Coordinates of C-alpha atoms and ligand atoms in Angstrom, one line a residue:
X1251 CA -7.9 1.6 -8.8
X1252 CA -5.6 2.3 -5.9
X1253 CA -7.0 1.9 -2.3
X1254 CA -8.4 5.5 -1.3
X1255 CA -5.9 7.9 1.1
X1256 CA -7.3 11.0 2.7
X1257 CA -5.1 13.6 4.8
X1258 CA -5.4 15.5 7.3
X1259 CA -2.3 18.7 7.4
X1260 CA -2.9 20.5 10.5
X1261 CA 0.5 23.1 11.5
X1262 CA 0.9 22.1 15.4
X1263 CA 1.0 25.6 16.5
X1264 CA -2.4 25.2 19.2
X1265 CA -4.9 23.0 19.8
X1266 CA -7.5 21.6 17.3
X1267 CA -10.9 23.2 17.5
X1268 CA -14.3 22.2 16.0
X1269 CA -13.4 23.8 12.8
X1270 CA -10.4 21.8 12.8
X1271 CA -12.0 18.8 14.2
X1272 CA -14.7 19.4 11.1
X1273 CA -11.9 18.2 8.2
X1274 CA -10.2 15.7 10.6
X1275 CA -13.5 13.7 10.9
X1276 CA -14.6 14.1 7.5
X1277 CA -11.2 12.5 6.1
X1278 CA -10.9 10.0 8.7
X1279 CA -14.4 9.1 7.6
X1280 CA -14.2 9.2 4.2
X1281 CA -11.3 7.3 4.7
X1282 CA -13.1 4.6 6.9
X1283 CA -15.8 4.0 4.8
X1284 CA -13.9 3.9 1.5
X1285 CA -11.7 1.3 3.0
X1286 CA -8.9 3.7 2.9
X1287 CA -6.0 5.2 4.6
X1288 CA -6.0 8.1 6.7
X1289 CA -3.1 9.9 7.1
X1290 CA -2.3 12.7 9.8
X1291 CA 0.5 15.1 8.5
X1292 CA 1.9 17.9 11.0
X1293 CA 2.6 20.9 8.2
X1294 CA 5.3 22.0 11.0
X1295 CA 8.0 23.8 8.5
X1296 CA 7.3 26.9 10.4
X1297 CA 9.8 26.1 13.3
X1298 CA 9.1 29.4 15.1
X1299 CA 5.1 28.5 16.2
X1300 CA 5.3 24.5 15.4
X1301 CA 5.5 23.2 18.5
X1302 CA 5.9 19.4 20.1
X1303 CA 3.5 20.2 22.8
X1304 CA 0.7 21.1 20.0
X1305 CA 2.0 18.0 17.8
X1306 CA 1.5 15.6 20.7
X1307 CA -2.1 17.7 21.7
X1308 CA -3.5 16.9 18.2
X1309 CA -2.9 13.1 18.1
X1310 CA -4.3 12.8 21.7
X1311 CA -7.5 14.9 20.7
X1312 CA -7.7 12.8 17.4
X1313 CA -7.6 9.5 19.8
X1314 CA -10.3 11.3 21.8
X1315 CA -12.3 11.6 19.0
X1316 CA -12.3 8.3 18.1
X1317 CA -10.1 8.6 14.9
X1318 CA -6.4 7.7 15.6
X1319 CA -4.9 8.1 11.9
X1320 CA -3.2 5.1 9.9
X1321 CA -0.2 6.5 9.4
X1322 CA 1.6 10.0 10.8
X1323 CA 3.9 12.2 8.4
X1324 CA 5.9 15.3 9.5
X1325 CA 7.2 17.6 7.2
X1326 CA 9.8 18.8 9.7
X1327 CA 11.5 15.3 8.5
X1328 CA 10.7 16.1 5.0
X1329 CA 14.0 19.0 4.7
X1330 CA 15.9 17.2 2.1
X1331 CA 13.2 16.5 -0.5
X1332 CA 11.7 19.4 -0.4
X1333 CA 15.4 21.0 -1.2
X1334 CA 16.1 18.2 -3.5
X1335 CA 13.0 19.4 -5.3
X1336 CA 13.7 22.8 -5.0
X1337 CA 16.9 22.7 -7.1
X1338 CA 15.0 20.4 -10.1
X1339 CA 12.9 23.3 -10.4
X1340 CA 16.1 25.5 -10.3
X1341 CA 17.4 23.6 -12.9
X1342 CA 14.0 23.6 -14.7
X1343 CA 13.7 27.6 -15.1
X1344 CA 10.6 27.3 -13.0
X1345 CA 11.5 29.2 -10.1
X1346 CA 13.0 32.5 -10.2
X1347 CA 14.7 34.7 -7.4
X1348 CA 13.2 37.4 -5.8
X1349 CA 14.9 40.3 -3.1
X1350 CA 11.9 42.2 -2.5
X1351 CA 12.2 42.4 1.7
X1352 CA 8.6 41.9 3.5
X1353 CA 8.7 45.8 3.6
X1354 CA 8.9 46.2 0.1
X1355 CA 6.1 44.2 -0.6
X1356 CA 4.1 45.6 1.2
X1357 CA 4.6 49.0 0.2
X1358 CA 4.4 47.4 -3.3
X1359 CA 0.8 45.8 -2.2
X1360 CA -0.5 49.2 -0.3
X1361 CA 0.8 51.4 -3.8
X1362 CA -1.5 48.6 -5.9
X1363 CA -4.5 49.0 -3.6
X1364 CA -4.5 52.4 -3.9
X1365 CA -4.8 52.2 -7.2
X1366 CA -7.4 50.3 -7.2
X1367 CA -5.3 47.2 -8.7
X1368 CA -4.8 43.7 -7.3
X1369 CA -2.6 43.3 -4.8
X1370 CA -0.8 40.7 -7.1
X1371 CA 3.2 40.2 -6.9
X1372 CA 4.4 42.8 -10.6
X1373 CA 7.1 39.7 -11.4
X1374 CA 9.8 42.8 -11.3
X1375 CA 12.6 39.8 -10.3
X1376 CA 11.9 38.6 -13.2
X1377 CA 13.5 41.7 -15.0
X1378 CA 16.5 41.4 -13.0
X1379 CA 19.8 40.8 -15.0
X1380 CA 22.9 38.8 -13.4
X1381 CA 24.8 42.3 -13.2
X1382 CA 21.7 43.5 -11.1
X1383 CA 21.6 40.2 -9.1
X1384 CA 25.2 40.0 -8.2
X1385 CA 25.1 43.4 -7.0
X1386 CA 22.2 42.9 -4.6
X1387 CA 24.2 39.5 -3.2
X1388 CA 27.2 41.8 -2.3
X1389 CA 24.3 44.0 -0.4
X1390 CA 24.4 41.1 1.5
X1391 CA 20.6 39.7 0.1
X1392 CA 19.5 36.1 -0.3
X1393 CA 16.8 35.2 -3.0
X1394 CA 13.9 33.8 -2.2
X1395 CA 12.1 31.7 -4.7
X1396 CA 8.9 32.1 -6.4
X1397 CA 7.0 30.0 -9.2
X1398 CA 6.1 30.8 -12.2
X1399 CA 2.6 30.5 -12.5
X1400 CA 1.1 30.1 -15.9
X1401 CA -1.5 32.5 -16.1
X1402 CA -4.1 30.5 -17.4
X1403 CA -7.3 28.6 -16.5
X1404 CA -6.9 26.3 -13.7
X1405 CA -9.7 23.7 -13.8
X1406 CA -11.1 21.2 -12.0
X1407 CA -13.8 19.3 -10.7
X1408 CA -14.4 20.1 -7.1
X1409 CA -16.1 17.5 -5.1
X1410 CA -18.2 20.1 -3.4
X1411 CA -18.5 23.5 -5.4
X1412 CA -18.3 21.2 -8.7
X1413 CA -16.5 23.1 -11.7
X1414 CA -14.1 25.6 -10.7
X1415 CA -11.6 27.2 -12.2
X1416 CA -9.3 30.4 -11.6
X1417 CA -7.4 32.4 -13.7
X1418 CA -3.3 32.2 -12.4
X1419 CA -3.1 35.3 -14.1
X1420 CA -4.4 36.9 -11.2
X1421 CA -2.6 35.3 -8.6
X1422 CA 0.9 36.5 -7.1
X1423 CA 3.5 33.8 -8.1
X1424 CA 3.9 32.1 -5.2
X1425 CA 7.3 31.8 -2.9
X1426 CA 7.7 28.5 -2.6
X1427 CA 11.4 28.8 -0.3
X1428 CA 12.4 31.5 1.7
X1429 CA 15.8 32.8 1.6
X1430 CA 17.3 31.0 4.9
X1431 CA 15.6 28.2 2.8
X1432 CA 12.7 27.4 4.6
X1433 CA 10.1 25.7 2.4
X1434 CA 6.4 27.2 2.2
X1435 CA 3.5 25.1 2.7
X1436 CA 1.8 25.1 -1.0
X1437 CA 5.1 23.7 -2.1
X1438 CA 5.6 21.1 0.9
X1439 CA 2.4 20.6 0.8
X1440 CA 2.3 19.4 -3.2
X1441 CA 5.4 17.0 -2.5
X1442 CA 3.7 15.2 0.1
X1443 CA 0.4 14.7 -1.2
X1444 CA 2.1 13.2 -4.6
X1445 CA 4.6 11.4 -3.1
X1446 CA 2.6 10.0 0.4
X1447 CA 0.0 9.0 -2.4
X1448 CA -2.9 11.1 -1.7
X1449 CA -5.6 10.4 -3.6
X1450 CA -8.4 13.1 -2.2
X1451 CA -7.8 16.5 -0.9
X1452 CA -10.8 16.8 0.9
X1453 CA -10.4 20.9 3.3
X1454 CA -11.9 24.2 4.0
X1455 CA -12.8 26.4 1.1
X1456 CA -10.4 28.8 2.6
X1457 CA -8.0 27.0 0.2
X1458 CA -9.7 27.1 -3.2
X1459 CA -7.8 29.7 -4.5
X1460 CA -4.6 27.3 -3.0
X1461 CA -6.2 24.7 -5.2
X1462 CA -4.8 26.2 -8.9
X1463 CA -1.7 27.0 -7.8
X1464 CA -1.7 23.9 -6.1
X1465 CA -2.4 21.9 -9.5
X1466 CA 0.5 23.8 -11.7
X1467 CA 2.5 22.8 -9.4
X1468 CA 1.7 19.0 -9.6
X1469 CA 2.1 19.5 -13.1
X1470 CA 5.8 20.9 -12.4
X1471 CA 6.2 17.9 -10.8
X1472 CA 5.1 15.2 -12.9
X1473 CA 6.9 16.8 -16.2
X1474 CA 10.3 16.5 -13.9
X1475 CA 9.7 13.2 -13.1
X1476 CA 10.2 13.9 -9.9
X1477 CA 8.6 10.8 -8.8
X1478 CA 11.6 8.8 -9.5
X1479 CA 12.6 10.2 -6.3
X1480 CA 10.1 9.0 -4.6
X1481 CA 11.3 8.2 -0.7
X1482 CA 7.6 6.2 0.2
X1483 CA 8.1 2.8 -0.9
X1484 CA 4.5 2.2 -0.3
X1485 CA 3.3 4.8 -2.5
X1486 CA 5.7 4.2 -5.8
X1487 CA 3.0 1.8 -7.1
X1488 CA 0.6 5.0 -7.1
X1489 CA 3.4 7.0 -8.6
X1490 CA 4.4 4.6 -11.8
X1491 CA 2.7 6.5 -14.0
X1492 CA 3.5 10.3 -14.8
X1493 CA 0.6 12.5 -12.7
X1494 CA -2.1 11.4 -10.8
X1495 CA -3.6 14.6 -9.9
X1496 CA -5.7 13.9 -6.1
X1497 CA -9.3 14.7 -6.0
X1498 CA -9.9 18.2 -4.5
X1499 CA -12.6 19.2 -2.1
X1500 CA -13.5 22.1 -0.5
X1501 CA -16.3 21.9 2.0
X1502 CA -17.5 25.4 3.8
X1503 CA -16.5 27.0 6.9
X1504 CA -18.5 26.6 10.2
X1505 CA -19.0 29.4 12.8
X1506 CA -20.1 29.5 16.3
X1507 CA -23.0 31.3 16.4
X1508 CA -22.8 33.1 19.6
X1509 CA -20.1 34.9 18.2
X1510 CA -16.8 33.3 20.1
X1511 CA -13.8 33.2 17.4
X1512 CA -12.7 29.3 17.1
X1513 CA -8.8 30.2 17.3
X1514 CA -6.1 27.3 17.7
X1515 CA -4.2 30.8 18.9
X1516 CA -6.7 31.5 21.9
X1517 CA -7.7 27.5 22.3
X1518 CA -11.3 29.1 21.9
X1519 CA -14.2 26.5 21.3
X1520 CA -11.5 23.9 21.8
X1521 CA -11.4 19.9 21.8
X1522 CA -9.8 20.2 24.7
X1523 CA -11.7 22.3 26.6
X1524 CA -15.3 20.1 25.6
X1525 CA -13.0 17.7 26.7
X1526 CA -12.4 19.2 30.1
X1527 CA -16.5 19.5 30.6
X1528 CA -16.8 16.1 30.5
X1529 CA -18.8 16.2 26.9
X1530 CA -18.9 12.8 25.1
X1531 CA -16.9 13.4 22.3
X1532 CA -19.3 11.3 19.8
X1533 CA -21.4 14.8 20.7
X1534 CA -18.4 16.7 19.4
X1535 CA -18.3 14.3 16.5
X1536 CA -21.9 14.6 15.2
X1537 CA -22.0 18.6 15.7
X1538 CA -18.7 19.3 13.7
X1539 CA -19.3 17.1 11.3
X1540 CA -23.3 17.8 10.3
X1541 CA -23.1 21.3 10.6
X1542 CA -23.8 22.8 7.8
X1543 CA -24.8 19.9 5.7
X1544 CA -28.5 18.7 4.7
X1545 CA -28.1 16.1 7.9
X1546 CA -29.8 16.9 10.8
X1547 CA -27.8 16.7 13.7
X1548 CA -29.6 14.3 15.9
X1549 CA -28.3 11.3 18.1
X1550 CA -26.3 8.2 16.8
X1551 CA -24.9 4.7 17.8
X1552 CA -21.5 5.6 16.7
X1553 CA -18.7 6.9 14.6
X1554 CA -19.7 4.3 12.2
X1555 CA -23.4 4.9 11.4
X1556 CA -22.3 9.1 11.2
X1557 CA -19.7 7.6 8.2
X1558 CA -22.6 6.2 6.9
X1559 CA -24.6 9.7 6.7
X1560 CA -21.6 11.4 4.7
X1561 CA -21.7 12.5 1.6
X1562 CA -19.8 15.0 -0.7
X1563 CA -23.0 16.6 -2.0
X1564 CA -24.7 17.1 1.6
X1565 CA -22.4 20.0 2.4
X1566 CA -24.8 23.5 2.0
X1567 CA -22.6 25.7 -0.1
X1568 CA -22.7 28.9 2.8
X1569 CA -21.0 29.7 5.9
X1570 CA -23.6 27.8 8.8
X1571 CA -23.5 29.0 12.4
X1572 CA -23.6 26.7 14.9
X1573 CA -24.2 27.3 18.6
X1574 CA -21.7 25.9 21.4
X1575 CA -25.0 24.7 23.2
X1576 CA -25.6 22.1 20.8
X1577 CA -22.8 19.8 21.7
X1578 CA -23.6 20.0 25.4
X1579 CA -27.2 19.0 24.8
X1580 CA -26.5 16.4 22.2
X1581 CA -24.2 14.6 25.0
X1582 CA -26.4 14.6 27.3
X1583 CA -29.1 13.1 25.2
X1584 CA -26.0 10.6 24.3
X1585 CA -25.7 9.8 28.0
X1586 CA -29.5 9.5 28.3
X1587 CA -29.7 7.1 25.5
X1588 CA -26.7 4.7 26.1
X1589 CA -27.1 1.4 27.3
X1590 CA -25.6 -0.1 30.7
X1591 CA -23.5 -2.8 28.4
X1592 CA -22.0 0.6 26.4
X1593 CA -21.3 2.2 29.9
X1594 CA -20.1 -0.5 32.1
X1595 CA -16.7 0.1 31.8
X1596 CA -16.4 3.6 32.8
X1597 CA -18.8 2.9 35.2
X1598 CA -16.6 0.8 36.8
X1599 CA -14.1 3.2 36.1
X1600 CA -16.1 5.7 38.6
X1601 CA -16.3 3.0 41.0
X1602 CA -19.7 2.0 40.2
X1603 CA -19.5 -2.0 39.8
X1604 CA -21.4 -4.9 41.7
X1605 CA -25.1 -6.3 41.4
X1606 CA -26.6 -3.3 42.0
X1607 CA -24.9 -1.3 39.0
X1608 CA -27.2 -1.6 36.3
X1609 CA -30.1 -1.2 38.2
X1610 CA -28.7 2.1 39.2
X1611 CA -27.4 3.2 36.0
X1612 CA -31.7 2.2 34.6
X1613 CA -32.7 4.4 38.2
X1614 CA -30.4 7.7 37.7
X1615 CA -29.5 7.8 33.8
X1616 CA -31.8 10.4 33.1
X1617 CA -30.8 12.8 36.5
X1618 CA -27.3 13.4 35.3
X1619 CA -25.8 15.2 32.1
X1620 CA -22.3 13.9 32.3
X1621 CA -20.8 10.7 33.4
X1622 CA -19.1 11.8 36.1
X1623 CA -21.8 13.2 38.1
X1624 CA -23.2 9.1 38.4
X1625 CA -20.3 8.6 41.0
X1626 CA -22.5 11.9 43.7
X1627 CA -25.6 9.5 42.7
X1628 CA -23.8 6.1 43.9
X1629 CA -23.1 7.6 47.3
X1630 CA -26.2 8.9 47.9
X1631 CA -28.1 5.7 46.9
X1632 CA -26.3 3.3 47.4
X1633 CA -23.7 4.0 50.4
X1634 CA -25.4 4.1 54.1
X1635 CA -26.3 8.4 54.6
X1636 CA -27.8 9.9 57.4
X1637 CA -29.6 12.8 55.7
X1638 CA -30.8 15.3 58.4
X1639 CA -34.7 14.8 58.7
X1640 CA -37.6 17.1 59.0
X1641 CA -41.2 16.0 59.5
X1642 CA -40.0 12.6 61.7
X1643 CA -42.9 11.5 62.8
X1644 CA -44.7 11.3 59.6
X1645 CA -41.7 9.5 58.7
X1646 CA -42.2 7.2 61.6
X1647 CA -45.5 6.3 60.7
X1648 CA -44.6 5.9 56.8
X1649 CA -41.7 3.5 58.6
X1650 CA -44.1 1.3 60.3
X1651 CA -45.8 0.3 56.5
X1652 CA -42.9 -0.1 54.6
X1653 CA -43.7 -3.4 52.9
X1654 CA -41.8 -6.4 53.4
X1655 CA -39.1 -7.8 51.1
X1656 CA -38.6 -8.7 48.3
X1657 CA -38.9 -5.0 47.0
X1658 CA -39.8 -5.0 43.3
X1659 CA -41.2 -2.2 41.3
X1660 CA -44.5 -2.5 43.3
X1661 CA -43.0 -2.0 46.4
X1662 CA -43.9 1.9 46.1
X1663 CA -46.9 1.9 45.2
X1664 CA -47.7 -0.2 47.5
X1665 CA -46.5 2.3 50.2
X1666 CA -47.7 4.5 49.0
X1667 CA -51.2 3.2 49.1
X1668 CA -50.9 2.5 53.0
X1669 CA -49.5 5.6 53.6
X1670 CA -52.4 7.7 52.2
X1671 CA -54.6 5.6 53.8
X1672 CA -53.6 5.6 57.0
X1673 CA -52.7 9.2 57.0
X1674 CA -54.5 11.3 54.4
X1675 CA -51.7 13.3 53.0
X1676 CA -51.3 13.1 49.1
X1677 CA -49.2 15.0 46.3
X1678 CA -46.1 17.0 47.5
X1679 CA -46.7 16.6 51.5
X1680 CA -46.6 13.4 51.0
X1681 CA -44.0 12.8 48.2
X1682 CA -41.2 15.1 49.3
X1683 CA -40.4 15.0 53.2
X1684 CA -40.0 11.0 51.7
X1685 CA -37.8 11.9 48.6
X1686 CA -35.6 14.4 50.8
X1687 CA -35.4 11.4 53.8
X1688 CA -34.9 8.9 51.2
X1689 CA -32.3 10.3 48.8
X1690 CA -31.2 13.9 50.4
X1691 CA -32.5 15.7 47.7
X1692 CA -35.6 17.5 45.8
X1693 CA -35.3 16.0 42.8
X1694 CA -34.1 12.8 41.8
X1695 CA -34.9 9.3 39.6
X1696 CA -38.1 8.0 40.8
X1697 CA -38.6 6.6 44.2
X1698 CA -40.1 3.6 42.6
X1699 CA -36.6 2.8 41.3
X1700 CA -34.9 3.8 44.6
X1701 CA -36.5 1.4 47.0
X1702 CA -34.8 -1.6 45.9
X1703 CA -32.1 0.2 45.3
X1704 CA -31.5 0.6 48.6
X1705 CA -33.6 -2.2 50.3
X1706 CA -35.0 -2.0 53.2
X1707 CA -32.7 -1.1 56.0
X1708 CA -31.1 1.2 54.6
X1709 CA -34.5 2.9 53.7
X1710 CA -35.9 2.3 57.2
X1711 CA -32.7 3.8 58.7
X1712 CA -33.3 6.7 56.4
X1713 CA -36.8 7.4 58.0
X1714 CA -36.1 7.3 61.2
X1715 CA -32.4 7.7 61.5
X1716 CA -32.7 7.5 65.4
X1717 CA -33.2 3.8 64.8
X1718 CA -29.6 3.2 62.7
X1719 CA -27.7 0.6 64.3
Ligands
LIG3249 N1 -1.5 22.9 6.8 C1 -2.9 23.8 6.2 C2 -4.1 24.0 7.7 O1 -4.0 24.1 8.3 C3 -3.6 22.5 5.3 C4 -4.1 23.0 4.3 C5 -4.9 21.6 3.5 O2 -5.2 21.0 3.5 O3 -3.6 21.1 2.5 O4 -4.8 25.0 6.6

């Protein structure tokens, strides 16, 4: 059997949001676990709204998530191929010219709706005679091209939804190409899926109705022997036989519980907004992938562990809400659980390295919610500091009781024991002046871990700043 080829096909008209990430991740990780290919296709036939800056941004976001594509294709590179298939369809009478303007179509739809009818194209263009067409063209109208649906029932076995069927009689004949020649998504998508040997079309359930149309288009392509025009050598083999429909699966959609609309246009809940907040991309990946499935959202080791959990049968069928705060919470949990070795490089980028780095991470990891916050603790605990101190008498007394080096995990309790015995202080009255003097903060890592990081000389200098050399 040919190797699986999955694809993610965004239009570069904005930055990816969590909903897009869900589709991208499912495709990339299903490809990964099946040893297949993850293809990124830019659906950029809408030249007015598509922008290079967004295409670049999408690639960056996928790399950030850890799922860079194995192969990239752009619909804008394939206009000649689409035009050739359109000509073939015209020659075989599979498409027909129609001349209605957008306003005329809109009026028709409104009239149908007013009469309680579904707003399906009435195929008026099919009744035009050669003379009618000549007249319309003489008036300056150029035709757009509609694909003639069979009007029959299209059935497929959906990977998520099971047995599906749609009467194409209930759908409008889709426009494949506009008057000015621009081809539309559904047509380009089917030609691409066929040419690139896509074996699995896994996308949001907002595309279920498209699937019936697309299956009829696949059949039209196959019957045309259109594979003979194959432009992609890599997938020639896959198309050696007549027609190979990809397996279709439509996942449920997710929505923000806070009512925020996910929008490529406004950038709401975009991957880059999470990136800017310093969120761990794995947290985004886990929430985007597992929300609305039977798997609980929880910390996982990495994308391979996430891929292991994926199975189309785990999707729930309903729209599922998620709270964006789940992503930040999970990101914090993941950070707290990270072993030093996994972070060594990122910490070094923040200037945190050397013999104290590992003990430092062990001491403060529970006190940060973003990696960047580590830098401040490094400066507080590792670099010399002159914090203002109150209770100088008490602190001088404590300084006099500080055990000798080497400092270890026991040093703190020995010291506290000595202070208690000598001063009679305990609880907050004892700890808070020490914490403030040693760390400059009311809250932070355990002082028993702080002492060995500071070392005796720095600890003394912080307790009695006047004596700092
Ligand atoms: N460009 C389409 C979209 O963004 C692709 C849909 C598909 O996967 O076929 O919705």
